[in-house]
Amino acid sequence: MRAKLNAILLAIMILLTSGSLPNTVEAKTADVTSLASTMGKTVICIDAGHQSKGNNSKEPVAPGSKTVKPKVSSGTQGIATGKTEYKLTLEVALKLEQALQKDYKVVMIRRTNNVDISNSERAIRCNQAGADMTLRLHADGSVNREIQGMSFLYPSTDIPSTKKIASQSLEITKVLSKAVLKETQATSRGLIPRSDLTGFNWSTVPVVLIEMGFMTNRNEDMKLSEDEYQDKIVQGIKRGLDSYYKVAAKN
Ligand SMILES: [Zn+2]
């Protein structure tokens, strides 16, 4: 009886070990504790775009793709404020973390500027943390200083790697964009499908990228650095997520 039990236990051990080996290797970077303490809350992964120094080494733009792109760039810069995009995206990301913490489990890709995390790595970390969705925060830049407004990017339906997440990403984008535009009164540059973004193509969970405005437009750049305007962006995102995930309105 005892020998039989031991044999069964051994078989289970072998099964578990062989089955979970590839995951174990990849899980090195996963936020395992946050996954364990989720307690049924919706998990939002926040990726503040860019970092203090870009990394020009290349990585595949999608799993299995021969097309490569720089791992992560340093982003644009404010024409009036001189502020870098990576600083701005982190400011808003940290405020958003605060705003969401009570009702959601929040996973942060970064809390400081001095990191080196490629765009594929960012997506993979959100996947492994068990995110229900990933929100990427960015700001725009253009040689045309007149251009301003917000864009809402989501993964394209026509490439294999994001086929599974494209339609839900679009649904979230629709709700989010409506709420953020209502709150900020920003000019909308629309909802734009993208097939060329590494951070989308490596994602296995729905993902939205908000280009919060143009740092190369003097007015918008200054507005993006105002506390009050950042709070509006954050409130808009929170309202959008609340309505998509049916979290009861708090006020
Ligand atoms: Zn950017």
PDB file of N, CA, C and O in Angstrom, residues 22-85:
ATOM      1  N   PRO A  22       9.677  24.634 -18.477  1.00  0.00           N
ATOM      2  CA  PRO A  22       9.885  25.834 -19.305  1.00  0.00           C
ATOM      3  C   PRO A  22       9.364  27.096 -18.608  1.00  0.00           C
ATOM      4  O   PRO A  22       9.993  28.122 -18.645  1.00  0.00           O
ATOM      5  N   ASN A  23       8.221  26.956 -17.914  1.00  0.00           N
ATOM      6  CA  ASN A  23       7.657  28.110 -17.205  1.00  0.00           C
ATOM      7  C   ASN A  23       8.586  28.597 -16.102  1.00  0.00           C
ATOM      8  O   ASN A  23       8.732  29.775 -15.878  1.00  0.00           O
ATOM      9  N   THR A  24       9.178  27.635 -15.410  1.00  0.00           N
ATOM     10  CA  THR A  24      10.041  27.982 -14.292  1.00  0.00           C
ATOM     11  C   THR A  24      11.191  28.855 -14.769  1.00  0.00           C
ATOM     12  O   THR A  24      11.542  29.834 -14.130  1.00  0.00           O
ATOM     13  N   VAL A  25      11.726  28.518 -15.912  1.00  0.00           N
ATOM     14  CA  VAL A  25      12.850  29.274 -16.456  1.00  0.00           C
ATOM     15  C   VAL A  25      12.401  30.701 -16.778  1.00  0.00           C
ATOM     16  O   VAL A  25      13.039  31.668 -16.392  1.00  0.00           O
ATOM     17  N   GLU A  26      11.248  30.813 -17.422  1.00  0.00           N
ATOM     18  CA  GLU A  26      10.773  32.139 -17.819  1.00  0.00           C
ATOM     19  C   GLU A  26      10.273  32.966 -16.638  1.00  0.00           C
ATOM     20  O   GLU A  26      10.285  34.177 -16.689  1.00  0.00           O
ATOM     21  N   ALA A  27       9.828  32.269 -15.599  1.00  0.00           N
ATOM     22  CA  ALA A  27       9.172  32.974 -14.496  1.00  0.00           C
ATOM     23  C   ALA A  27      10.140  33.796 -13.649  1.00  0.00           C
ATOM     24  O   ALA A  27       9.722  34.472 -12.736  1.00  0.00           O
ATOM     25  N   LYS A  28      11.418  33.718 -13.980  1.00  0.00           N
ATOM     26  CA  LYS A  28      12.421  34.455 -13.217  1.00  0.00           C
ATOM     27  C   LYS A  28      12.045  35.924 -13.011  1.00  0.00           C
ATOM     28  O   LYS A  28      12.245  36.481 -11.950  1.00  0.00           O
ATOM     29  N   THR A  29      11.514  36.522 -14.077  1.00  0.00           N
ATOM     30  CA  THR A  29      11.225  37.948 -13.999  1.00  0.00           C
ATOM     31  C   THR A  29       9.786  38.249 -13.576  1.00  0.00           C
ATOM     32  O   THR A  29       9.420  39.391 -13.408  1.00  0.00           O
ATOM     33  N   ALA A  30       8.979  37.195 -13.423  1.00  0.00           N
ATOM     34  CA  ALA A  30       7.560  37.442 -13.139  1.00  0.00           C
ATOM     35  C   ALA A  30       7.348  37.947 -11.726  1.00  0.00           C
ATOM     36  O   ALA A  30       8.112  37.644 -10.822  1.00  0.00           O
ATOM     37  N   ASP A  31       6.308  38.718 -11.591  1.00  0.00           N
ATOM     38  CA  ASP A  31       5.958  39.267 -10.290  1.00  0.00           C
ATOM     39  C   ASP A  31       5.103  38.232  -9.561  1.00  0.00           C
ATOM     40  O   ASP A  31       3.899  38.360  -9.460  1.00  0.00           O
ATOM     41  N   VAL A  32       5.751  37.187  -9.072  1.00  0.00           N
ATOM     42  CA  VAL A  32       5.034  36.035  -8.539  1.00  0.00           C
ATOM     43  C   VAL A  32       4.229  36.397  -7.297  1.00  0.00           C
ATOM     44  O   VAL A  32       3.100  35.965  -7.127  1.00  0.00           O
ATOM     45  N   THR A  33       4.798  37.233  -6.438  1.00  0.00           N
ATOM     46  CA  THR A  33       4.080  37.580  -5.210  1.00  0.00           C
ATOM     47  C   THR A  33       2.799  38.327  -5.521  1.00  0.00           C
ATOM     48  O   THR A  33       1.774  38.096  -4.898  1.00  0.00           O
ATOM     49  N   SER A  34       2.858  39.218  -6.520  1.00  0.00           N
ATOM     50  CA  SER A  34       1.655  39.971  -6.839  1.00  0.00           C
ATOM     51  C   SER A  34       0.581  39.047  -7.407  1.00  0.00           C
ATOM     52  O   SER A  34      -0.597  39.220  -7.147  1.00  0.00           O
ATOM     53  N   LEU A  35       1.008  38.049  -8.154  1.00  0.00           N
ATOM     54  CA  LEU A  35       0.064  37.093  -8.722  1.00  0.00           C
ATOM     55  C   LEU A  35      -0.635  36.346  -7.583  1.00  0.00           C
ATOM     56  O   LEU A  35      -1.847  36.180  -7.584  1.00  0.00           O
ATOM     57  N   ALA A  36       0.152  35.973  -6.577  1.00  0.00           N
ATOM     58  CA  ALA A  36      -0.395  35.189  -5.475  1.00  0.00           C
ATOM     59  C   ALA A  36      -1.356  36.010  -4.623  1.00  0.00           C
ATOM     60  O   ALA A  36      -2.323  35.488  -4.078  1.00  0.00           O
ATOM     61  N   SER A  37      -1.111  37.322  -4.541  1.00  0.00           N
ATOM     62  CA  SER A  37      -1.937  38.135  -3.647  1.00  0.00           C
ATOM     63  C   SER A  37      -3.055  38.870  -4.375  1.00  0.00           C
ATOM     64  O   SER A  37      -3.662  39.787  -3.848  1.00  0.00           O
ATOM     65  N   THR A  38      -3.311  38.461  -5.591  1.00  0.00           N
ATOM     66  CA  THR A  38      -4.303  39.143  -6.411  1.00  0.00           C
ATOM     67  C   THR A  38      -5.701  39.109  -5.806  1.00  0.00           C
ATOM     68  O   THR A  38      -6.414  40.099  -5.844  1.00  0.00           O
ATOM     69  N   MET A  39      -6.091  37.961  -5.212  1.00  0.00           N
ATOM     70  CA  MET A  39      -7.377  37.828  -4.532  1.00  0.00           C
ATOM     71  C   MET A  39      -8.562  38.228  -5.401  1.00  0.00           C
ATOM     72  O   MET A  39      -9.482  38.892  -4.950  1.00  0.00           O
ATOM     73  N   GLY A  40      -8.532  37.870  -6.639  1.00  0.00           N
ATOM     74  CA  GLY A  40      -9.693  38.092  -7.486  1.00  0.00           C
ATOM     75  C   GLY A  40      -9.828  39.482  -8.056  1.00  0.00           C
ATOM     76  O   GLY A  40     -10.747  39.754  -8.815  1.00  0.00           O
ATOM     77  N   LYS A  41      -8.938  40.398  -7.701  1.00  0.00           N
ATOM     78  CA  LYS A  41      -9.002  41.744  -8.283  1.00  0.00           C
ATOM     79  C   LYS A  41      -8.497  41.718  -9.723  1.00  0.00           C
ATOM     80  O   LYS A  41      -7.631  40.916 -10.065  1.00  0.00           O
ATOM     81  N   THR A  42      -9.018  42.635 -10.535  1.00  0.00           N
ATOM     82  CA  THR A  42      -8.515  42.791 -11.897  1.00  0.00           C
ATOM     83  C   THR A  42      -7.065  43.285 -11.825  1.00  0.00           C
ATOM     84  O   THR A  42      -6.750  44.182 -11.047  1.00  0.00           O
ATOM     85  N   VAL A  43      -6.212  42.677 -12.612  1.00  0.00           N
ATOM     86  CA  VAL A  43      -4.789  43.037 -12.583  1.00  0.00           C
ATOM     87  C   VAL A  43      -4.454  43.959 -13.759  1.00  0.00           C
ATOM     88  O   VAL A  43      -4.662  43.608 -14.918  1.00  0.00           O
ATOM     89  N   ILE A  44      -3.992  45.168 -13.429  1.00  0.00           N
ATOM     90  CA  ILE A  44      -3.607  46.126 -14.465  1.00  0.00           C
ATOM     91  C   ILE A  44      -2.086  46.281 -14.436  1.00  0.00           C
ATOM     92  O   ILE A  44      -1.505  46.592 -13.392  1.00  0.00           O
ATOM     93  N   CYS A  45      -1.455  46.063 -15.572  1.00  0.00           N
ATOM     94  CA  CYS A  45      -0.011  46.241 -15.669  1.00  0.00           C
ATOM     95  C   CYS A  45       0.258  47.609 -16.305  1.00  0.00           C
ATOM     96  O   CYS A  45      -0.228  47.897 -17.401  1.00  0.00           O
ATOM     97  N   ILE A  46       0.972  48.468 -15.580  1.00  0.00           N
ATOM     98  CA  ILE A  46       1.250  49.814 -16.084  1.00  0.00           C
ATOM     99  C   ILE A  46       2.695  49.906 -16.559  1.00  0.00           C
ATOM    100  O   ILE A  46       3.625  49.669 -15.789  1.00  0.00           O
ATOM    101  N   ASP A  47       2.850  50.255 -17.823  1.00  0.00           N
ATOM    102  CA  ASP A  47       4.197  50.413 -18.382  1.00  0.00           C
ATOM    103  C   ASP A  47       4.428  51.882 -18.729  1.00  0.00           C
ATOM    104  O   ASP A  47       3.910  52.389 -19.720  1.00  0.00           O
ATOM    105  N   ALA A  48       5.205  52.551 -17.887  1.00  0.00           N
ATOM    106  CA  ALA A  48       5.604  53.931 -18.182  1.00  0.00           C
ATOM    107  C   ALA A  48       6.645  53.872 -19.302  1.00  0.00           C
ATOM    108  O   ALA A  48       7.729  53.313 -19.115  1.00  0.00           O
ATOM    109  N   GLY A  49       6.309  54.443 -20.447  1.00  0.00           N
ATOM    110  CA  GLY A  49       7.143  54.318 -21.640  1.00  0.00           C
ATOM    111  C   GLY A  49       8.570  54.838 -21.460  1.00  0.00           C
ATOM    112  O   GLY A  49       8.805  55.792 -20.733  1.00  0.00           O
ATOM    113  N   HIS A  50       9.497  54.158 -22.117  1.00  0.00           N
ATOM    114  CA  HIS A  50      10.908  54.575 -22.178  1.00  0.00           C
ATOM    115  C   HIS A  50      11.647  54.459 -20.839  1.00  0.00           C
ATOM    116  O   HIS A  50      11.104  53.931 -19.872  1.00  0.00           O
ATOM    117  N   GLN A  51      12.846  55.025 -20.810  1.00  0.00           N
ATOM    118  CA  GLN A  51      13.738  54.981 -19.631  1.00  0.00           C
ATOM    119  C   GLN A  51      14.848  55.996 -19.875  1.00  0.00           C
ATOM    120  O   GLN A  51      14.974  56.524 -20.982  1.00  0.00           O
ATOM    121  N   SER A  52      15.635  56.281 -18.814  1.00  0.00           N
ATOM    122  CA  SER A  52      16.591  57.395 -18.925  1.00  0.00           C
ATOM    123  C   SER A  52      17.589  57.245 -20.076  1.00  0.00           C
ATOM    124  O   SER A  52      17.950  58.230 -20.707  1.00  0.00           O
ATOM    125  N   LYS A  53      18.031  56.032 -20.327  1.00  0.00           N
ATOM    126  CA  LYS A  53      18.907  55.819 -21.497  1.00  0.00           C
ATOM    127  C   LYS A  53      18.293  54.765 -22.400  1.00  0.00           C
ATOM    128  O   LYS A  53      17.954  53.676 -21.930  1.00  0.00           O
ATOM    129  N   GLY A  54      18.173  55.077 -23.693  1.00  0.00           N
ATOM    130  CA  GLY A  54      17.678  54.088 -24.637  1.00  0.00           C
ATOM    131  C   GLY A  54      18.662  52.936 -24.748  1.00  0.00           C
ATOM    132  O   GLY A  54      19.818  53.062 -24.354  1.00  0.00           O
ATOM    133  N   ASN A  55      18.179  51.809 -25.269  1.00  0.00           N
ATOM    134  CA  ASN A  55      19.064  50.668 -25.512  1.00  0.00           C
ATOM    135  C   ASN A  55      18.907  50.274 -26.972  1.00  0.00           C
ATOM    136  O   ASN A  55      17.868  49.773 -27.385  1.00  0.00           O
ATOM    137  N   ASN A  56      19.961  50.556 -27.748  1.00  0.00           N
ATOM    138  CA  ASN A  56      19.866  50.352 -29.195  1.00  0.00           C
ATOM    139  C   ASN A  56      20.158  48.931 -29.667  1.00  0.00           C
ATOM    140  O   ASN A  56      20.094  48.667 -30.862  1.00  0.00           O
ATOM    141  N   SER A  57      20.473  48.020 -28.750  1.00  0.00           N
ATOM    142  CA  SER A  57      20.585  46.623 -29.193  1.00  0.00           C
ATOM    143  C   SER A  57      19.232  46.212 -29.741  1.00  0.00           C
ATOM    144  O   SER A  57      18.216  46.766 -29.350  1.00  0.00           O
ATOM    145  N   LYS A  58      19.261  45.232 -30.628  1.00  0.00           N
ATOM    146  CA  LYS A  58      18.024  44.878 -31.324  1.00  0.00           C
ATOM    147  C   LYS A  58      17.337  43.668 -30.703  1.00  0.00           C
ATOM    148  O   LYS A  58      17.969  42.818 -30.097  1.00  0.00           O
ATOM    149  N   GLU A  59      16.025  43.638 -30.904  1.00  0.00           N
ATOM    150  CA  GLU A  59      15.240  42.467 -30.507  1.00  0.00           C
ATOM    151  C   GLU A  59      14.153  42.249 -31.556  1.00  0.00           C
ATOM    152  O   GLU A  59      13.764  43.199 -32.252  1.00  0.00           O
ATOM    153  N   PRO A  60      13.666  41.003 -31.711  1.00  0.00           N
ATOM    154  CA  PRO A  60      12.623  40.738 -32.711  1.00  0.00           C
ATOM    155  C   PRO A  60      11.353  41.529 -32.382  1.00  0.00           C
ATOM    156  O   PRO A  60      10.976  41.623 -31.215  1.00  0.00           O
ATOM    157  N   VAL A  61      10.724  42.082 -33.393  1.00  0.00           N
ATOM    158  CA  VAL A  61       9.534  42.910 -33.205  1.00  0.00           C
ATOM    159  C   VAL A  61       8.323  42.079 -32.771  1.00  0.00           C
ATOM    160  O   VAL A  61       7.363  42.603 -32.211  1.00  0.00           O
ATOM    161  N   ALA A  62       8.415  40.764 -33.036  1.00  0.00           N
ATOM    162  CA  ALA A  62       7.347  39.846 -32.626  1.00  0.00           C
ATOM    163  C   ALA A  62       7.972  38.469 -32.413  1.00  0.00           C
ATOM    164  O   ALA A  62       9.050  38.197 -32.962  1.00  0.00           O
ATOM    165  N   PRO A  63       7.315  37.603 -31.648  1.00  0.00           N
ATOM    166  CA  PRO A  63       7.875  36.259 -31.463  1.00  0.00           C
ATOM    167  C   PRO A  63       8.089  35.584 -32.813  1.00  0.00           C
ATOM    168  O   PRO A  63       7.182  35.563 -33.640  1.00  0.00           O
ATOM    169  N   GLY A  64       9.288  35.073 -33.053  1.00  0.00           N
ATOM    170  CA  GLY A  64       9.585  34.364 -34.293  1.00  0.00           C
ATOM    171  C   GLY A  64       9.838  35.265 -35.489  1.00  0.00           C
ATOM    172  O   GLY A  64      10.100  34.778 -36.588  1.00  0.00           O
ATOM    173  N   SER A  65       9.768  36.581 -35.310  1.00  0.00           N
ATOM    174  CA  SER A  65       9.942  37.495 -36.447  1.00  0.00           C
ATOM    175  C   SER A  65      11.414  37.720 -36.761  1.00  0.00           C
ATOM    176  O   SER A  65      12.260  37.736 -35.870  1.00  0.00           O
ATOM    177  N   LYS A  66      11.707  37.907 -38.050  1.00  0.00           N
ATOM    178  CA  LYS A  66      13.083  38.217 -38.465  1.00  0.00           C
ATOM    179  C   LYS A  66      13.320  39.731 -38.438  1.00  0.00           C
ATOM    180  O   LYS A  66      14.446  40.196 -38.525  1.00  0.00           O
ATOM    181  N   THR A  67      12.240  40.486 -38.348  1.00  0.00           N
ATOM    182  CA  THR A  67      12.372  41.948 -38.249  1.00  0.00           C
ATOM    183  C   THR A  67      12.794  42.316 -36.833  1.00  0.00           C
ATOM    184  O   THR A  67      12.206  41.837 -35.864  1.00  0.00           O
ATOM    185  N   VAL A  68      13.847  43.136 -36.734  1.00  0.00           N
ATOM    186  CA  VAL A  68      14.298  43.543 -35.402  1.00  0.00           C
ATOM    187  C   VAL A  68      14.182  45.056 -35.240  1.00  0.00           C
ATOM    188  O   VAL A  68      14.199  45.807 -36.216  1.00  0.00           O
ATOM    189  N   LYS A  69      14.029  45.479 -33.996  1.00  0.00           N
ATOM    190  CA  LYS A  69      13.965  46.916 -33.663  1.00  0.00           C
ATOM    191  C   LYS A  69      14.794  47.157 -32.404  1.00  0.00           C
ATOM    192  O   LYS A  69      15.011  46.229 -31.624  1.00  0.00           O
ATOM    193  N   PRO A  70      15.242  48.404 -32.186  1.00  0.00           N
ATOM    194  CA  PRO A  70      15.960  48.702 -30.948  1.00  0.00           C
ATOM    195  C   PRO A  70      15.128  48.287 -29.734  1.00  0.00           C
ATOM    196  O   PRO A  70      13.899  48.397 -29.760  1.00  0.00           O
ATOM    197  N   LYS A  71      15.810  47.803 -28.710  1.00  0.00           N
ATOM    198  CA  LYS A  71      15.115  47.277 -27.528  1.00  0.00           C
ATOM    199  C   LYS A  71      14.203  48.303 -26.871  1.00  0.00           C
ATOM    200  O   LYS A  71      13.089  47.997 -26.470  1.00  0.00           O
ATOM    201  N   VAL A  72      14.690  49.521 -26.737  1.00  0.00           N
ATOM    202  CA  VAL A  72      13.864  50.587 -26.161  1.00  0.00           C
ATOM    203  C   VAL A  72      14.546  51.920 -26.456  1.00  0.00           C
ATOM    204  O   VAL A  72      15.770  52.033 -26.390  1.00  0.00           O
ATOM    205  N   SER A  73      13.751  52.940 -26.824  1.00  0.00           N
ATOM    206  CA  SER A  73      14.340  54.249 -27.135  1.00  0.00           C
ATOM    207  C   SER A  73      14.128  55.185 -25.955  1.00  0.00           C
ATOM    208  O   SER A  73      13.390  54.864 -25.020  1.00  0.00           O
ATOM    209  N   SER A  74      14.790  56.355 -26.014  1.00  0.00           N
ATOM    210  CA  SER A  74      14.666  57.255 -24.859  1.00  0.00           C
ATOM    211  C   SER A  74      13.480  58.212 -24.998  1.00  0.00           C
ATOM    212  O   SER A  74      13.132  58.912 -24.053  1.00  0.00           O
ATOM    213  N   GLY A  75      12.840  58.226 -26.169  1.00  0.00           N
ATOM    214  CA  GLY A  75      11.602  58.984 -26.313  1.00  0.00           C
ATOM    215  C   GLY A  75      11.808  60.443 -26.704  1.00  0.00           C
ATOM    216  O   GLY A  75      12.920  60.882 -26.989  1.00  0.00           O
ATOM    217  N   THR A  76      10.716  61.200 -26.664  1.00  0.00           N
ATOM    218  CA  THR A  76      10.747  62.595 -27.093  1.00  0.00           C
ATOM    219  C   THR A  76      11.011  63.509 -25.883  1.00  0.00           C
ATOM    220  O   THR A  76      11.282  63.033 -24.780  1.00  0.00           O
ATOM    221  N   GLN A  77      10.937  64.825 -26.137  1.00  0.00           N
ATOM    222  CA  GLN A  77      11.240  65.776 -25.057  1.00  0.00           C
ATOM    223  C   GLN A  77      10.377  67.024 -25.197  1.00  0.00           C
ATOM    224  O   GLN A  77      10.038  67.425 -26.304  1.00  0.00           O
ATOM    225  N   GLY A  78      10.043  67.627 -24.064  1.00  0.00           N
ATOM    226  CA  GLY A  78       9.171  68.799 -24.062  1.00  0.00           C
ATOM    227  C   GLY A  78       9.855  70.035 -24.619  1.00  0.00           C
ATOM    228  O   GLY A  78      10.946  70.386 -24.180  1.00  0.00           O
ATOM    229  N   ILE A  79       9.193  70.688 -25.558  1.00  0.00           N
ATOM    230  CA  ILE A  79       9.782  71.855 -26.216  1.00  0.00           C
ATOM    231  C   ILE A  79       9.762  73.074 -25.287  1.00  0.00           C
ATOM    232  O   ILE A  79      10.657  73.925 -25.337  1.00  0.00           O
ATOM    233  N   ALA A  80       8.769  73.151 -24.413  1.00  0.00           N
ATOM    234  CA  ALA A  80       8.684  74.278 -23.464  1.00  0.00           C
ATOM    235  C   ALA A  80       9.261  73.908 -22.108  1.00  0.00           C
ATOM    236  O   ALA A  80       9.983  74.690 -21.500  1.00  0.00           O
ATOM    237  N   THR A  81       8.953  72.716 -21.647  1.00  0.00           N
ATOM    238  CA  THR A  81       9.368  72.310 -20.294  1.00  0.00           C
ATOM    239  C   THR A  81      10.772  71.722 -20.264  1.00  0.00           C
ATOM    240  O   THR A  81      11.413  71.699 -19.212  1.00  0.00           O
ATOM    241  N   GLY A  82      11.238  71.204 -21.402  1.00  0.00           N
ATOM    242  CA  GLY A  82      12.516  70.508 -21.428  1.00  0.00           C
ATOM    243  C   GLY A  82      12.450  69.130 -20.787  1.00  0.00           C
ATOM    244  O   GLY A  82      13.432  68.401 -20.736  1.00  0.00           O
ATOM    245  N   LYS A  83      11.264  68.787 -20.298  1.00  0.00           N
ATOM    246  CA  LYS A  83      11.100  67.483 -19.627  1.00  0.00           C
ATOM    247  C   LYS A  83      11.187  66.341 -20.629  1.00  0.00           C
ATOM    248  O   LYS A  83      10.721  66.459 -21.753  1.00  0.00           O
ATOM    249  N   THR A  84      11.811  65.256 -20.210  1.00  0.00           N
ATOM    250  CA  THR A  84      11.896  64.088 -21.091  1.00  0.00           C
ATOM    251  C   THR A  84      10.602  63.283 -21.013  1.00  0.00           C
ATOM    252  O   THR A  84       9.902  63.314 -19.989  1.00  0.00           O
ATOM    253  N   GLU A  85      10.333  62.557 -22.102  1.00  0.00           N
ATOM    254  CA  GLU A  85       9.123  61.730 -22.138  1.00  0.00           C
ATOM    255  C   GLU A  85       9.141  60.676 -21.028  1.00  0.00           C
ATOM    256  O   GLU A  85       8.120  60.424 -20.387  1.00  0.00           O
TER     257      GLU A  85
END
